[in-house]
Amino acid sequence: APAELRLERAMKRDSSSRELILKRIQNQMCDEEKRELTDYVILNDGKTPLIPQVESLLKERLCPNTLILSNKY
């Protein structure tokens, strides 16, 4: 999620001030470093549909060599 959205979520979740959350974020690894260490990224920005991303990842991980056909003819 974008930085501002993450900040708002953390403030709401923790009932903490903006300044306290910003200090906490500054002590964390930056987004680019996190992306370099992960195998998958699921975008949770409130705009991009979340469920299709999760379904795609699950299909890829659970059935990597299986051709999945649609039941639509």
PDB file of N, CA and C in Angstrom:
ATOM      1  N   ALA A   1       0.848  -1.188   0.000  1.00  0.00           N
ATOM      2  CA  ALA A   1       0.000   0.000   0.000  1.00  0.00           C
ATOM      3  C   ALA A   1       0.887   1.243   0.000  1.00  0.00           C
ATOM      4  N   PRO A   2       0.385   2.324  -0.543  1.00  0.00           N
ATOM      5  CA  PRO A   2       1.153   3.568  -0.526  1.00  0.00           C
ATOM      6  C   PRO A   2       1.490   3.993   0.902  1.00  0.00           C
ATOM      7  N   ALA A   3       2.576   4.730   1.054  1.00  0.00           N
ATOM      8  CA  ALA A   3       3.067   5.131   2.377  1.00  0.00           C
ATOM      9  C   ALA A   3       2.016   5.885   3.189  1.00  0.00           C
ATOM     10  N   GLU A   4       1.317   6.801   2.567  1.00  0.00           N
ATOM     11  CA  GLU A   4       0.325   7.592   3.301  1.00  0.00           C
ATOM     12  C   GLU A   4      -0.813   6.707   3.812  1.00  0.00           C
ATOM     13  N   LEU A   5      -1.251   5.753   3.006  1.00  0.00           N
ATOM     14  CA  LEU A   5      -2.314   4.836   3.425  1.00  0.00           C
ATOM     15  C   LEU A   5      -1.834   3.965   4.583  1.00  0.00           C
ATOM     16  N   ARG A   6      -0.600   3.462   4.509  1.00  0.00           N
ATOM     17  CA  ARG A   6      -0.048   2.661   5.609  1.00  0.00           C
ATOM     18  C   ARG A   6       0.035   3.483   6.886  1.00  0.00           C
ATOM     19  N   LEU A   7       0.416   4.739   6.738  1.00  0.00           N
ATOM     20  CA  LEU A   7       0.509   5.639   7.890  1.00  0.00           C
ATOM     21  C   LEU A   7      -0.860   5.823   8.536  1.00  0.00           C
ATOM     22  N   GLU A   8      -1.871   6.092   7.726  1.00  0.00           N
ATOM     23  CA  GLU A   8      -3.230   6.272   8.248  1.00  0.00           C
ATOM     24  C   GLU A   8      -3.735   5.006   8.934  1.00  0.00           C
ATOM     25  N   ARG A   9      -3.476   3.856   8.317  1.00  0.00           N
ATOM     26  CA  ARG A   9      -3.918   2.584   8.905  1.00  0.00           C
ATOM     27  C   ARG A   9      -3.258   2.356  10.264  1.00  0.00           C
ATOM     28  N   ALA A  10      -1.956   2.611  10.346  1.00  0.00           N
ATOM     29  CA  ALA A  10      -1.227   2.401  11.603  1.00  0.00           C
ATOM     30  C   ALA A  10      -1.705   3.356  12.685  1.00  0.00           C
ATOM     31  N   MET A  11      -1.968   4.608  12.316  1.00  0.00           N
ATOM     32  CA  MET A  11      -2.460   5.585  13.293  1.00  0.00           C
ATOM     33  C   MET A  11      -3.808   5.136  13.852  1.00  0.00           C
ATOM     34  N   LYS A  12      -4.664   4.650  12.964  1.00  0.00           N
ATOM     35  CA  LYS A  12      -5.991   4.193  13.393  1.00  0.00           C
ATOM     36  C   LYS A  12      -5.877   2.927  14.244  1.00  0.00           C
ATOM     37  N   ARG A  13      -5.073   1.979  13.776  1.00  0.00           N
ATOM     38  CA  ARG A  13      -4.926   0.699  14.464  1.00  0.00           C
ATOM     39  C   ARG A  13      -4.330   0.861  15.857  1.00  0.00           C
ATOM     40  N   ASP A  14      -3.278   1.676  15.968  1.00  0.00           N
ATOM     41  CA  ASP A  14      -2.537   1.794  17.223  1.00  0.00           C
ATOM     42  C   ASP A  14      -2.967   2.975  18.081  1.00  0.00           C
ATOM     43  N   SER A  15      -3.860   3.792  17.547  1.00  0.00           N
ATOM     44  CA  SER A  15      -4.250   5.038  18.240  1.00  0.00           C
ATOM     45  C   SER A  15      -3.017   5.853  18.612  1.00  0.00           C
ATOM     46  N   SER A  16      -2.070   5.921  17.680  1.00  0.00           N
ATOM     47  CA  SER A  16      -0.816   6.644  17.905  1.00  0.00           C
ATOM     48  C   SER A  16      -0.779   7.904  17.053  1.00  0.00           C
ATOM     49  N   SER A  17       0.092   8.820  17.436  1.00  0.00           N
ATOM     50  CA  SER A  17       0.236  10.071  16.690  1.00  0.00           C
ATOM     51  C   SER A  17       0.975   9.822  15.377  1.00  0.00           C
ATOM     52  N   ARG A  18       0.787  10.740  14.465  1.00  0.00           N
ATOM     53  CA  ARG A  18       1.472  10.681  13.177  1.00  0.00           C
ATOM     54  C   ARG A  18       2.993  10.652  13.383  1.00  0.00           C
ATOM     55  N   GLU A  19       3.472  11.490  14.288  1.00  0.00           N
ATOM     56  CA  GLU A  19       4.909  11.582  14.544  1.00  0.00           C
ATOM     57  C   GLU A  19       5.482  10.261  15.056  1.00  0.00           C
ATOM     58  N   LEU A  20       4.770   9.615  15.967  1.00  0.00           N
ATOM     59  CA  LEU A  20       5.238   8.344  16.517  1.00  0.00           C
ATOM     60  C   LEU A  20       5.286   7.268  15.433  1.00  0.00           C
ATOM     61  N   ILE A  21       4.252   7.221  14.607  1.00  0.00           N
ATOM     62  CA  ILE A  21       4.217   6.227  13.528  1.00  0.00           C
ATOM     63  C   ILE A  21       5.335   6.510  12.523  1.00  0.00           C
ATOM     64  N   LEU A  22       5.562   7.776  12.192  1.00  0.00           N
ATOM     65  CA  LEU A  22       6.639   8.121  11.257  1.00  0.00           C
ATOM     66  C   LEU A  22       8.003   7.700  11.801  1.00  0.00           C
ATOM     67  N   LYS A  23       8.226   7.885  13.085  1.00  0.00           N
ATOM     68  CA  LYS A  23       9.493   7.449  13.697  1.00  0.00           C
ATOM     69  C   LYS A  23       9.647   5.936  13.581  1.00  0.00           C
ATOM     70  N   ARG A  24       8.551   5.230  13.817  1.00  0.00           N
ATOM     71  CA  ARG A  24       8.576   3.770  13.722  1.00  0.00           C
ATOM     72  C   ARG A  24       8.898   3.337  12.289  1.00  0.00           C
ATOM     73  N   ILE A  25       8.265   3.992  11.325  1.00  0.00           N
ATOM     74  CA  ILE A  25       8.488   3.661   9.916  1.00  0.00           C
ATOM     75  C   ILE A  25       9.938   3.941   9.518  1.00  0.00           C
ATOM     76  N   GLN A  26      10.512   5.035  10.020  1.00  0.00           N
ATOM     77  CA  GLN A  26      11.897   5.390   9.692  1.00  0.00           C
ATOM     78  C   GLN A  26      12.889   4.339  10.186  1.00  0.00           C
ATOM     79  N   ASN A  27      12.522   3.591  11.202  1.00  0.00           N
ATOM     80  CA  ASN A  27      13.395   2.544  11.739  1.00  0.00           C
ATOM     81  C   ASN A  27      13.254   1.220  11.002  1.00  0.00           C
ATOM     82  N   GLN A  28      12.344   1.181  10.033  1.00  0.00           N
ATOM     83  CA  GLN A  28      12.113  -0.051   9.285  1.00  0.00           C
ATOM     84  C   GLN A  28      12.876  -0.030   7.964  1.00  0.00           C
ATOM     85  N   MET A  29      12.973  -1.194   7.369  1.00  0.00           N
ATOM     86  CA  MET A  29      13.581  -1.354   6.064  1.00  0.00           C
ATOM     87  C   MET A  29      12.717  -0.618   5.028  1.00  0.00           C
ATOM     88  N   CYS A  30      13.338  -0.015   4.011  1.00  0.00           N
ATOM     89  CA  CYS A  30      12.564   0.684   2.985  1.00  0.00           C
ATOM     90  C   CYS A  30      11.853  -0.332   2.080  1.00  0.00           C
ATOM     91  N   ASP A  31      10.847   0.147   1.350  1.00  0.00           N
ATOM     92  CA  ASP A  31      10.038  -0.732   0.501  1.00  0.00           C
ATOM     93  C   ASP A  31      10.875  -1.473  -0.538  1.00  0.00           C
ATOM     94  N   GLU A  32      11.826  -0.788  -1.137  1.00  0.00           N
ATOM     95  CA  GLU A  32      12.663  -1.417  -2.158  1.00  0.00           C
ATOM     96  C   GLU A  32      13.468  -2.580  -1.570  1.00  0.00           C
ATOM     97  N   GLU A  33      14.011  -2.410  -0.393  1.00  0.00           N
ATOM     98  CA  GLU A  33      14.753  -3.495   0.266  1.00  0.00           C
ATOM     99  C   GLU A  33      13.825  -4.674   0.556  1.00  0.00           C
ATOM    100  N   LYS A  34      12.615  -4.388   0.988  1.00  0.00           N
ATOM    101  CA  LYS A  34      11.649  -5.456   1.264  1.00  0.00           C
ATOM    102  C   LYS A  34      11.327  -6.226  -0.009  1.00  0.00           C
ATOM    103  N   ARG A  35      11.112  -5.494  -1.122  1.00  0.00           N
ATOM    104  CA  ARG A  35      10.790  -6.148  -2.394  1.00  0.00           C
ATOM    105  C   ARG A  35      11.924  -7.058  -2.856  1.00  0.00           C
ATOM    106  N   GLU A  36      13.159  -6.645  -2.620  1.00  0.00           N
ATOM    107  CA  GLU A  36      14.309  -7.455  -3.030  1.00  0.00           C
ATOM    108  C   GLU A  36      14.396  -8.765  -2.250  1.00  0.00           C
ATOM    109  N   LEU A  37      13.841  -8.800  -1.058  1.00  0.00           N
ATOM    110  CA  LEU A  37      13.932  -9.988  -0.208  1.00  0.00           C
ATOM    111  C   LEU A  37      12.733 -10.924  -0.317  1.00  0.00           C
ATOM    112  N   THR A  38      11.685 -10.488  -0.981  1.00  0.00           N
ATOM    113  CA  THR A  38      10.478 -11.297  -1.030  1.00  0.00           C
ATOM    114  C   THR A  38      10.342 -12.038  -2.351  1.00  0.00           C
ATOM    115  N   ASP A  39       9.575 -13.095  -2.336  1.00  0.00           N
ATOM    116  CA  ASP A  39       9.295 -13.836  -3.560  1.00  0.00           C
ATOM    117  C   ASP A  39       8.051 -13.312  -4.262  1.00  0.00           C
ATOM    118  N   TYR A  40       7.121 -12.752  -3.495  1.00  0.00           N
ATOM    119  CA  TYR A  40       5.846 -12.302  -4.050  1.00  0.00           C
ATOM    120  C   TYR A  40       5.432 -10.987  -3.414  1.00  0.00           C
ATOM    121  N   VAL A  41       4.734 -10.179  -4.198  1.00  0.00           N
ATOM    122  CA  VAL A  41       4.182  -8.929  -3.695  1.00  0.00           C
ATOM    123  C   VAL A  41       2.703  -8.908  -4.034  1.00  0.00           C
ATOM    124  N   ILE A  42       1.884  -8.664  -3.023  1.00  0.00           N
ATOM    125  CA  ILE A  42       0.446  -8.490  -3.229  1.00  0.00           C
ATOM    126  C   ILE A  42       0.145  -7.033  -2.931  1.00  0.00           C
ATOM    127  N   LEU A  43      -0.381  -6.342  -3.931  1.00  0.00           N
ATOM    128  CA  LEU A  43      -0.672  -4.921  -3.805  1.00  0.00           C
ATOM    129  C   LEU A  43      -1.991  -4.726  -3.066  1.00  0.00           C
ATOM    130  N   ASN A  44      -1.937  -4.013  -1.953  1.00  0.00           N
ATOM    131  CA  ASN A  44      -3.123  -3.773  -1.129  1.00  0.00           C
ATOM    132  C   ASN A  44      -3.297  -2.261  -0.957  1.00  0.00           C
ATOM    133  N   ASP A  45      -3.614  -1.592  -2.082  1.00  0.00           N
ATOM    134  CA  ASP A  45      -3.701  -0.139  -2.079  1.00  0.00           C
ATOM    135  C   ASP A  45      -5.131   0.388  -2.056  1.00  0.00           C
ATOM    136  N   GLY A  46      -6.110  -0.498  -1.975  1.00  0.00           N
ATOM    137  CA  GLY A  46      -7.500  -0.067  -1.962  1.00  0.00           C
ATOM    138  C   GLY A  46      -8.060   0.149  -3.357  1.00  0.00           C
ATOM    139  N   LYS A  47      -7.225   0.087  -4.377  1.00  0.00           N
ATOM    140  CA  LYS A  47      -7.661   0.272  -5.766  1.00  0.00           C
ATOM    141  C   LYS A  47      -7.562  -1.031  -6.554  1.00  0.00           C
ATOM    142  N   THR A  48      -6.458  -1.723  -6.378  1.00  0.00           N
ATOM    143  CA  THR A  48      -6.205  -2.965  -7.093  1.00  0.00           C
ATOM    144  C   THR A  48      -6.954  -4.102  -6.413  1.00  0.00           C
ATOM    145  N   PRO A  49      -7.759  -4.867  -7.176  1.00  0.00           N
ATOM    146  CA  PRO A  49      -8.492  -5.977  -6.558  1.00  0.00           C
ATOM    147  C   PRO A  49      -7.538  -6.970  -5.883  1.00  0.00           C
ATOM    148  N   LEU A  50      -7.812  -7.255  -4.635  1.00  0.00           N
ATOM    149  CA  LEU A  50      -6.942  -8.099  -3.824  1.00  0.00           C
ATOM    150  C   LEU A  50      -7.151  -9.591  -4.107  1.00  0.00           C
ATOM    151  N   ILE A  51      -8.398 -10.020  -4.182  1.00  0.00           N
ATOM    152  CA  ILE A  51      -8.704 -11.452  -4.323  1.00  0.00           C
ATOM    153  C   ILE A  51      -8.098 -12.054  -5.588  1.00  0.00           C
ATOM    154  N   PRO A  52      -8.192 -11.415  -6.762  1.00  0.00           N
ATOM    155  CA  PRO A  52      -7.555 -12.017  -7.940  1.00  0.00           C
ATOM    156  C   PRO A  52      -6.042 -12.202  -7.784  1.00  0.00           C
ATOM    157  N   GLN A  53      -5.392 -11.298  -7.086  1.00  0.00           N
ATOM    158  CA  GLN A  53      -3.951 -11.441  -6.853  1.00  0.00           C
ATOM    159  C   GLN A  53      -3.668 -12.672  -5.994  1.00  0.00           C
ATOM    160  N   VAL A  54      -4.465 -12.850  -4.957  1.00  0.00           N
ATOM    161  CA  VAL A  54      -4.282 -13.989  -4.053  1.00  0.00           C
ATOM    162  C   VAL A  54      -4.597 -15.285  -4.791  1.00  0.00           C
ATOM    163  N   GLU A  55      -5.691 -15.299  -5.560  1.00  0.00           N
ATOM    164  CA  GLU A  55      -6.054 -16.502  -6.316  1.00  0.00           C
ATOM    165  C   GLU A  55      -4.952 -16.877  -7.301  1.00  0.00           C
ATOM    166  N   SER A  56      -4.423 -15.888  -7.991  1.00  0.00           N
ATOM    167  CA  SER A  56      -3.357 -16.139  -8.956  1.00  0.00           C
ATOM    168  C   SER A  56      -2.121 -16.723  -8.277  1.00  0.00           C
ATOM    169  N   LEU A  57      -1.752 -16.164  -7.157  1.00  0.00           N
ATOM    170  CA  LEU A  57      -0.595 -16.655  -6.410  1.00  0.00           C
ATOM    171  C   LEU A  57      -0.832 -18.085  -5.923  1.00  0.00           C
ATOM    172  N   LEU A  58      -2.017 -18.343  -5.405  1.00  0.00           N
ATOM    173  CA  LEU A  58      -2.327 -19.695  -4.928  1.00  0.00           C
ATOM    174  C   LEU A  58      -2.288 -20.705  -6.066  1.00  0.00           C
ATOM    175  N   LYS A  59      -2.865 -20.358  -7.210  1.00  0.00           N
ATOM    176  CA  LYS A  59      -2.840 -21.265  -8.360  1.00  0.00           C
ATOM    177  C   LYS A  59      -1.407 -21.531  -8.798  1.00  0.00           C
ATOM    178  N   GLU A  60      -0.614 -20.464  -8.832  1.00  0.00           N
ATOM    179  CA  GLU A  60       0.783 -20.595  -9.245  1.00  0.00           C
ATOM    180  C   GLU A  60       1.567 -21.482  -8.284  1.00  0.00           C
ATOM    181  N   ARG A  61       1.347 -21.327  -6.992  1.00  0.00           N
ATOM    182  CA  ARG A  61       2.105 -22.076  -5.990  1.00  0.00           C
ATOM    183  C   ARG A  61       1.573 -23.490  -5.786  1.00  0.00           C
ATOM    184  N   LEU A  62       0.245 -23.661  -5.837  1.00  0.00           N
ATOM    185  CA  LEU A  62      -0.335 -24.973  -5.563  1.00  0.00           C
ATOM    186  C   LEU A  62      -0.368 -25.864  -6.796  1.00  0.00           C
ATOM    187  N   CYS A  63      -0.494 -25.268  -7.966  1.00  0.00           N
ATOM    188  CA  CYS A  63      -0.598 -26.041  -9.208  1.00  0.00           C
ATOM    189  C   CYS A  63       0.333 -25.453 -10.268  1.00  0.00           C
ATOM    190  N   PRO A  64       1.617 -25.415 -10.044  1.00  0.00           N
ATOM    191  CA  PRO A  64       2.517 -24.717 -10.971  1.00  0.00           C
ATOM    192  C   PRO A  64       2.593 -25.327 -12.367  1.00  0.00           C
ATOM    193  N   ASN A  65       2.373 -26.617 -12.493  1.00  0.00           N
ATOM    194  CA  ASN A  65       2.497 -27.275 -13.796  1.00  0.00           C
ATOM    195  C   ASN A  65       1.162 -27.746 -14.346  1.00  0.00           C
ATOM    196  N   THR A  66       0.081 -27.213 -13.812  1.00  0.00           N
ATOM    197  CA  THR A  66      -1.246 -27.645 -14.217  1.00  0.00           C
ATOM    198  C   THR A  66      -1.891 -26.584 -15.089  1.00  0.00           C
ATOM    199  N   LEU A  67      -2.438 -27.014 -16.206  1.00  0.00           N
ATOM    200  CA  LEU A  67      -3.185 -26.108 -17.063  1.00  0.00           C
ATOM    201  C   LEU A  67      -4.581 -25.982 -16.482  1.00  0.00           C
ATOM    202  N   ILE A  68      -4.960 -24.785 -16.111  1.00  0.00           N
ATOM    203  CA  ILE A  68      -6.270 -24.561 -15.510  1.00  0.00           C
ATOM    204  C   ILE A  68      -7.190 -24.021 -16.592  1.00  0.00           C
ATOM    205  N   LEU A  69      -8.216 -24.797 -16.924  1.00  0.00           N
ATOM    206  CA  LEU A  69      -9.160 -24.405 -17.959  1.00  0.00           C
ATOM    207  C   LEU A  69     -10.394 -23.789 -17.333  1.00  0.00           C
ATOM    208  N   SER A  70     -10.932 -22.810 -18.001  1.00  0.00           N
ATOM    209  CA  SER A  70     -12.157 -22.166 -17.538  1.00  0.00           C
ATOM    210  C   SER A  70     -13.334 -23.071 -17.852  1.00  0.00           C
ATOM    211  N   ASN A  71     -14.396 -23.032 -17.009  1.00  0.00           N
ATOM    212  CA  ASN A  71     -15.588 -23.819 -17.304  1.00  0.00           C
ATOM    213  C   ASN A  71     -16.519 -23.041 -18.225  1.00  0.00           C
ATOM    214  N   LYS A  72     -16.110 -21.889 -18.694  1.00  0.00           N
ATOM    215  CA  LYS A  72     -16.931 -21.120 -19.639  1.00  0.00           C
ATOM    216  C   LYS A  72     -16.649 -21.637 -21.038  1.00  0.00           C
ATOM    217  N   TYR A  73     -17.700 -21.904 -21.785  1.00  0.00           N
ATOM    218  CA  TYR A  73     -17.536 -22.454 -23.141  1.00  0.00           C
ATOM    219  C   TYR A  73     -17.773 -21.400 -24.164  1.00  0.00           C
TER     220      TYR A  73
END
